[in-house]
Amino acid sequence: MDFTSAKNKWFRQIRLFFSSVNWKNTLVFLGFLILAFIFWLMLFFQRDIEATYRLPLKYTNVPDDVVFDNPLPPSIEVRLGDKGSEIFRYTFFLTDSIEIDIARYQEERVNNLQGSELTQLIRTQLSQSTNLRAYYPVNISLATSRLEKKELNVVFDGVVSTSRSNLIADSATFIPETVIAYGSKAQLAELTAATTEYTLFNNLKATSQLQVRINPVEGVKFVPEQVEIYIPVFEFTERRFEVPITVRNVPENIDVKFFPSQTEVSFSVTLEEYKKIAPEDFKVELDYRKFHNNENGRVELELSQSPAAIRNVKLSPSSVEFLLEKR
């Protein structure tokens, strides 16, 4: 049986099923069902109902240089009594946080939030008709201890990579460059820097200013907890020059010959600096006193002078043979 025949067969069976249904009786039954639900809902809305909810707590204006002696609860569980209509509304709309202003209670020297103070805070989220039957926890400790503080430099931990035609032009910097660490004297003594979380910045194509978090340390609070890292990225191009190999500190009766007598310097440079760089800016000058005793007759090459703006410098060849001749 092909697909079309099977589809037609199923359509015929579906039509047969629906044509055999007594729709009049079905609609009457559904109507009574809806009326019964409406009557039940009306009775529910008029009845006294109890329900339990969990309200989030939000702590504001916390001083940077203190730590709480006891963990603060993230929420409070309340048992409420009211008409069903109000309880039904709470089910969908009782979601706002209860705000606890720490600075205010410290100013009033309140170290334990309980009794009428806590009840008043909870009732700010409730209707006047609602009966607050119970809540837990019944008190919230706001006791704090003063912390020591220490200013630390921010250090990046991670990897930064650029696209093929771009390079990092200079060292990354932070905004701000330092953060304040709050903790015990012993904890702060072990900290020499504020290290960022290990972060990967891949395929950067332009100068970027990105957010990065300070790696948390147990018992220590950093202010701010995240900083911005500024990464200067520029488009680079490659350039090459032939540079002669020279030598210094040669005795008057000795001639030094190199094979080959020059090396190719290849490097990356920004488009802005490209035309400012000339072969004369490079120098490969070897010190006779450092290589004349080399038994293999070869010497490694290195640049003794080069522009500060260049990157990824390579010498080809990186070493040459030398010959010493008496005059």
CSV table of C-alpha atoms in Angstrom, one decimal:
chain,number,residue,atom,x,y,z
A,1,MET,CA,0.0,0.0,0.0
A,2,ASP,CA,1.5,3.4,-1.0
A,3,PHE,CA,1.5,6.5,1.1
A,4,THR,CA,-1.5,8.2,-0.7
A,5,SER,CA,-3.7,5.1,-0.2
A,6,ALA,CA,-2.8,4.9,3.5
A,7,LYS,CA,-3.4,8.6,4.0
A,8,ASN,CA,-6.9,8.4,2.3
A,9,LYS,CA,-7.8,5.4,4.5
A,10,TRP,CA,-6.9,7.2,7.7
A,11,PHE,CA,-8.8,10.3,6.6
A,12,ARG,CA,-11.9,8.2,6.0
A,13,GLN,CA,-11.6,6.5,9.4
A,14,ILE,CA,-11.3,9.9,11.1
A,15,ARG,CA,-14.3,11.3,9.3
A,16,LEU,CA,-16.3,8.2,10.2
A,17,PHE,CA,-15.3,8.6,13.9
A,18,PHE,CA,-16.4,12.2,14.1
A,19,SER,CA,-19.6,11.6,12.1
A,20,SER,CA,-20.6,8.9,14.6
A,21,VAL,CA,-20.1,11.2,17.7
A,22,ASN,CA,-23.3,12.6,19.3
A,23,TRP,CA,-22.1,16.2,19.3
A,24,LYS,CA,-25.3,17.4,21.0
A,25,ASN,CA,-24.8,15.3,24.1
A,26,THR,CA,-21.0,16.1,24.1
A,27,LEU,CA,-21.5,19.8,24.0
A,28,VAL,CA,-24.1,19.6,26.8
A,29,PHE,CA,-21.7,17.7,28.9
A,30,LEU,CA,-18.9,20.2,28.2
A,31,GLY,CA,-21.2,23.1,29.1
A,32,PHE,CA,-22.1,21.5,32.5
A,33,LEU,CA,-18.4,20.8,33.1
A,34,ILE,CA,-17.5,24.5,32.5
A,35,LEU,CA,-20.3,25.7,34.7
A,36,ALA,CA,-19.2,23.3,37.5
A,37,PHE,CA,-15.6,24.7,37.3
A,38,ILE,CA,-16.9,28.3,37.4
A,39,PHE,CA,-19.0,27.5,40.5
A,40,TRP,CA,-16.0,25.7,42.2
A,41,LEU,CA,-13.8,28.7,41.4
A,42,MET,CA,-16.3,31.1,42.9
A,43,LEU,CA,-16.5,29.0,46.1
A,44,PHE,CA,-12.7,28.8,46.2
A,45,PHE,CA,-12.3,32.6,45.9
A,46,GLN,CA,-14.7,33.1,48.8
A,47,ARG,CA,-13.2,30.5,51.1
A,48,ASP,CA,-10.5,31.2,53.7
A,49,ILE,CA,-7.3,29.6,52.3
A,50,GLU,CA,-3.8,29.1,53.6
A,51,ALA,CA,-0.7,28.8,51.4
A,52,THR,CA,3.1,28.9,51.8
A,53,TYR,CA,5.4,31.0,49.7
A,54,ARG,CA,9.1,31.7,49.5
A,55,LEU,CA,10.1,35.4,49.1
A,56,PRO,CA,13.6,36.4,47.9
A,57,LEU,CA,15.6,38.7,50.1
A,58,LYS,CA,17.7,41.5,48.6
A,59,TYR,CA,20.5,43.1,50.7
A,60,THR,CA,21.4,46.6,49.7
A,61,ASN,CA,23.9,49.3,50.7
A,62,VAL,CA,26.4,46.7,52.2
A,63,PRO,CA,29.6,48.5,53.2
A,64,ASP,CA,32.7,47.2,51.4
A,65,ASP,CA,34.9,46.9,54.4
A,66,VAL,CA,32.7,44.5,56.5
A,67,VAL,CA,31.9,40.8,56.4
A,68,PHE,CA,28.8,39.2,57.9
A,69,ASP,CA,29.5,36.9,60.9
A,70,ASN,CA,26.7,34.5,59.8
A,71,PRO,CA,25.6,33.6,56.3
A,72,LEU,CA,22.6,35.7,55.1
A,73,PRO,CA,19.5,33.7,54.0
A,74,PRO,CA,18.7,34.2,50.4
A,75,SER,CA,14.9,34.0,51.0
A,76,ILE,CA,12.2,33.7,53.7
A,77,GLU,CA,9.4,31.3,53.8
A,78,VAL,CA,6.0,32.7,54.8
A,79,ARG,CA,2.6,31.1,55.7
A,80,LEU,CA,-0.3,33.3,54.6
A,81,GLY,CA,-4.1,33.2,55.2
A,82,ASP,CA,-6.6,35.0,53.1
A,83,LYS,CA,-9.6,34.7,50.8
A,84,GLY,CA,-9.0,32.3,47.9
A,85,SER,CA,-9.0,35.2,45.4
A,86,GLU,CA,-6.1,36.9,47.2
A,87,ILE,CA,-4.2,33.6,47.6
A,88,PHE,CA,-4.7,32.9,43.8
A,89,ARG,CA,-3.2,36.4,43.0
A,90,TYR,CA,-0.2,35.7,45.3
A,91,THR,CA,0.5,32.5,43.4
A,92,PHE,CA,1.3,34.5,40.2
A,93,PHE,CA,2.4,38.0,41.5
A,94,LEU,CA,4.1,37.5,44.8
A,95,THR,CA,7.6,37.6,43.3
A,96,ASP,CA,9.2,40.9,44.3
A,97,SER,CA,12.2,40.8,46.6
A,98,ILE,CA,12.1,42.1,50.2
A,99,GLU,CA,14.8,44.8,50.4
A,100,ILE,CA,17.0,44.9,53.5
A,101,ASP,CA,19.0,48.2,53.8
A,102,ILE,CA,22.1,47.1,55.7
A,103,ALA,CA,23.5,50.6,56.1
A,104,ARG,CA,20.3,51.8,57.7
A,105,TYR,CA,20.2,49.0,60.2
A,106,GLN,CA,23.9,49.5,61.1
A,107,GLU,CA,23.2,53.2,61.6
A,108,GLU,CA,20.4,52.2,64.0
A,109,ARG,CA,22.7,49.6,65.6
A,110,VAL,CA,20.3,46.7,64.8
A,111,ASN,CA,22.3,43.5,64.7
A,112,ASN,CA,19.4,41.1,64.6
A,113,LEU,CA,16.4,41.6,62.4
A,114,GLN,CA,13.4,40.0,64.1
A,115,GLY,CA,9.9,40.6,65.6
A,116,SER,CA,8.0,43.6,64.5
A,117,GLU,CA,10.9,44.9,62.3
A,118,LEU,CA,11.0,41.7,60.2
A,119,THR,CA,7.2,41.4,60.2
A,120,GLN,CA,6.9,44.9,58.9
A,121,LEU,CA,9.3,44.2,56.0
A,122,ILE,CA,7.3,41.1,55.0
A,123,ARG,CA,4.0,42.9,55.1
A,124,THR,CA,5.2,45.5,52.6
A,125,GLN,CA,4.6,42.7,50.0
A,126,LEU,CA,1.1,41.8,51.3
A,127,SER,CA,-2.4,43.1,51.2
A,128,GLN,CA,-3.9,44.5,54.4
A,129,SER,CA,-6.5,41.7,54.5
A,130,THR,CA,-3.8,39.0,54.5
A,131,ASN,CA,-3.0,37.2,57.8
A,132,LEU,CA,0.7,36.5,58.2
A,133,ARG,CA,0.5,33.1,60.1
A,134,ALA,CA,4.2,32.3,60.3
A,135,TYR,CA,7.6,32.8,58.7
A,136,TYR,CA,11.0,31.2,58.7
A,137,PRO,CA,13.7,32.1,59.6
A,138,VAL,CA,12.3,34.1,62.5
A,139,ASN,CA,15.4,36.3,62.8
A,140,ILE,CA,18.2,37.4,60.5
A,141,SER,CA,21.6,38.1,62.0
A,142,LEU,CA,23.1,41.3,60.6
A,143,ALA,CA,26.2,41.3,62.8
A,144,THR,CA,29.4,42.2,60.9
A,145,SER,CA,33.1,42.3,61.5
A,146,ARG,CA,35.5,45.0,60.2
A,147,LEU,CA,37.9,43.9,57.5
A,148,GLU,CA,41.5,44.9,56.6
A,149,LYS,CA,42.0,46.3,53.1
A,150,LYS,CA,44.9,46.1,50.6
A,151,GLU,CA,45.3,47.7,47.1
A,152,LEU,CA,46.4,45.2,44.5
A,153,ASN,CA,47.5,45.4,40.9
A,154,VAL,CA,45.3,43.5,38.4
A,155,VAL,CA,47.1,40.6,36.6
A,156,PHE,CA,45.6,38.9,33.5
A,157,ASP,CA,45.4,35.1,33.5
A,158,GLY,CA,44.4,33.8,30.1
A,159,VAL,CA,45.1,33.7,26.4
A,160,VAL,CA,44.6,36.5,23.8
A,161,SER,CA,44.8,35.7,20.1
A,162,THR,CA,44.2,37.8,17.0
A,163,SER,CA,43.2,37.1,13.4
A,164,ARG,CA,45.9,36.3,10.9
A,165,SER,CA,46.6,39.9,9.7
A,166,ASN,CA,46.4,41.5,13.2
A,167,LEU,CA,48.8,41.6,16.1
A,168,ILE,CA,48.7,42.9,19.7
A,169,ALA,CA,50.5,46.2,19.4
A,170,ASP,CA,51.4,46.7,23.1
A,171,SER,CA,50.8,45.4,26.5
A,172,ALA,CA,47.2,45.0,27.7
A,173,THR,CA,46.1,47.5,30.4
A,174,PHE,CA,43.2,47.4,32.9
A,175,ILE,CA,40.6,49.9,33.8
A,176,PRO,CA,41.0,50.4,36.7
A,177,GLU,CA,44.6,49.1,37.1
A,178,THR,CA,44.1,48.3,40.8
A,179,VAL,CA,41.4,46.9,43.0
A,180,ILE,CA,40.8,46.9,46.7
A,181,ALA,CA,40.8,43.5,48.5
A,182,TYR,CA,39.1,43.2,51.9
A,183,GLY,CA,39.8,40.3,54.2
A,184,SER,CA,41.7,39.3,57.4
A,185,LYS,CA,45.3,40.5,57.9
A,186,ALA,CA,46.6,37.0,57.4
A,187,GLN,CA,44.6,36.5,54.2
A,188,LEU,CA,45.7,39.8,52.6
A,189,ALA,CA,49.4,39.1,53.5
A,190,GLU,CA,49.3,36.1,51.1
A,191,LEU,CA,48.0,38.2,48.2
A,192,THR,CA,50.5,39.9,45.9
A,193,ALA,CA,48.1,40.7,43.0
A,194,ALA,CA,44.4,40.4,42.0
A,195,THR,CA,44.4,37.7,39.2
A,196,THR,CA,41.6,37.6,36.7
A,197,GLU,CA,39.6,34.4,36.0
A,198,TYR,CA,41.2,32.3,33.3
A,199,THR,CA,39.8,33.9,30.1
A,200,LEU,CA,40.2,33.2,26.4
A,201,PHE,CA,39.9,36.1,23.9
A,202,ASN,CA,40.1,34.6,20.4
A,203,ASN,CA,40.4,36.0,16.9
A,204,LEU,CA,40.5,39.7,17.9
A,205,LYS,CA,40.4,41.9,14.8
A,206,ALA,CA,40.6,45.4,16.3
A,207,THR,CA,41.5,47.2,19.5
A,208,SER,CA,39.1,45.9,22.2
A,209,GLN,CA,37.9,46.8,25.6
A,210,LEU,CA,36.4,43.8,27.3
A,211,GLN,CA,35.1,42.9,30.8
A,212,VAL,CA,36.9,40.3,32.9
A,213,ARG,CA,36.2,39.1,36.4
A,214,ILE,CA,38.6,39.0,39.3
A,215,ASN,CA,39.3,35.4,40.3
A,216,PRO,CA,37.5,34.9,43.7
A,217,VAL,CA,39.5,34.0,46.8
A,218,GLU,CA,37.6,32.4,49.7
A,219,GLY,CA,37.1,34.9,52.5
A,220,VAL,CA,38.3,37.9,50.5
A,221,LYS,CA,36.1,40.5,48.8
A,222,PHE,CA,37.4,42.4,45.8
A,223,VAL,CA,36.1,45.9,44.9
A,224,PRO,CA,35.3,46.1,42.1
A,225,GLU,CA,34.7,42.4,41.3
A,226,GLN,CA,35.3,42.9,37.6
A,227,VAL,CA,37.4,45.2,35.5
A,228,GLU,CA,37.9,46.1,31.8
A,229,ILE,CA,40.9,45.0,29.9
A,230,TYR,CA,42.1,47.2,27.1
A,231,ILE,CA,43.9,45.2,24.3
A,232,PRO,CA,45.5,47.4,21.5
A,233,VAL,CA,45.2,45.4,18.3
A,234,PHE,CA,46.4,46.8,14.9
A,235,GLU,CA,46.6,45.4,11.4
A,236,PHE,CA,50.1,44.3,10.5
A,237,THR,CA,51.9,43.6,7.3
A,238,GLU,CA,55.3,41.8,6.7
A,239,ARG,CA,58.4,43.4,5.4
A,240,ARG,CA,62.0,42.2,4.6
A,241,PHE,CA,65.4,43.9,4.4
A,242,GLU,CA,68.9,42.6,3.6
A,243,VAL,CA,71.2,43.7,6.4
A,244,PRO,CA,75.1,43.4,6.3
A,245,ILE,CA,76.8,41.5,9.1
A,246,THR,CA,79.5,43.6,10.8
A,247,VAL,CA,81.9,43.0,13.7
A,248,ARG,CA,83.5,45.0,16.5
A,249,ASN,CA,86.4,44.6,18.9
A,250,VAL,CA,88.5,42.9,16.1
A,251,PRO,CA,92.4,43.0,16.6
A,252,GLU,CA,94.2,45.2,14.1
A,253,ASN,CA,96.1,42.2,12.6
A,254,ILE,CA,92.9,40.1,12.0
A,255,ASP,CA,90.4,40.1,9.2
A,256,VAL,CA,87.0,38.5,9.7
A,257,LYS,CA,84.9,37.2,6.8
A,258,PHE,CA,81.4,35.9,7.1
A,259,PHE,CA,79.7,33.4,4.7
A,260,PRO,CA,77.2,34.8,3.7
A,261,SER,CA,78.1,38.4,4.5
A,262,GLN,CA,74.5,39.5,5.1
A,263,THR,CA,71.2,38.2,6.5
A,264,GLU,CA,67.6,38.8,5.6
A,265,VAL,CA,65.5,40.4,8.4
A,266,SER,CA,61.8,39.7,8.1
A,267,PHE,CA,59.3,41.4,10.5
A,268,SER,CA,55.7,42.5,11.1
A,269,VAL,CA,54.9,46.2,11.2
A,270,THR,CA,51.7,48.2,11.3
A,271,LEU,CA,50.5,49.9,8.2
A,272,GLU,CA,51.1,53.3,9.9
A,273,GLU,CA,54.7,52.5,10.6
A,274,TYR,CA,55.4,50.7,7.3
A,275,LYS,CA,56.9,53.6,5.4
A,276,LYS,CA,58.9,55.0,8.4
A,277,ILE,CA,61.2,52.0,8.6
A,278,ALA,CA,64.3,51.7,6.5
A,279,PRO,CA,67.2,49.2,6.2
A,280,GLU,CA,69.5,51.7,8.0
A,281,ASP,CA,67.3,51.2,11.2
A,282,PHE,CA,68.7,47.6,11.5
A,283,LYS,CA,72.2,46.5,12.5
A,284,VAL,CA,73.7,43.0,13.0
A,285,GLU,CA,77.0,43.7,14.8
A,286,LEU,CA,78.8,40.8,16.4
A,287,ASP,CA,81.4,40.9,19.1
A,288,TYR,CA,84.6,39.3,18.0
A,289,ARG,CA,85.5,38.4,21.6
A,290,LYS,CA,82.4,36.2,22.0
A,291,PHE,CA,82.8,34.0,18.9
A,292,HIS,CA,86.4,33.9,17.7
A,293,ASN,CA,87.0,30.7,19.7
A,294,ASN,CA,84.0,28.8,18.4
A,295,GLU,CA,85.3,25.4,17.3
A,296,ASN,CA,82.6,24.8,14.7
A,297,GLY,CA,83.4,28.0,12.8
A,298,ARG,CA,79.9,29.3,13.1
A,299,VAL,CA,78.3,32.2,14.9
A,300,GLU,CA,74.6,32.9,15.9
A,301,LEU,CA,73.2,36.1,14.6
A,302,GLU,CA,71.2,38.6,16.5
A,303,LEU,CA,70.0,42.2,15.9
A,304,SER,CA,72.0,44.8,17.8
A,305,GLN,CA,69.7,47.6,16.6
A,306,SER,CA,66.1,47.6,15.4
A,307,PRO,CA,63.0,49.8,15.6
A,308,ALA,CA,60.7,49.4,18.6
A,309,ALA,CA,57.6,49.2,16.5
A,310,ILE,CA,58.3,45.9,14.8
A,311,ARG,CA,57.1,42.4,15.8
A,312,ASN,CA,57.9,38.8,15.0
A,313,VAL,CA,61.5,39.4,13.9
A,314,LYS,CA,63.2,36.6,12.1
A,315,LEU,CA,66.8,36.3,10.7
A,316,SER,CA,67.5,34.1,7.7
A,317,PRO,CA,70.0,32.6,8.0
A,318,SER,CA,70.1,32.8,11.8
A,319,SER,CA,73.8,31.7,11.9
A,320,VAL,CA,76.7,32.0,9.5
A,321,GLU,CA,80.2,30.6,9.1
A,322,PHE,CA,83.2,32.9,9.7
A,323,LEU,CA,86.8,32.8,8.7
A,324,LEU,CA,89.7,34.6,10.5
A,325,GLU,CA,92.6,35.7,8.4
A,326,LYS,CA,95.9,37.4,9.6
A,327,ARG,CA,96.8,40.5,7.8
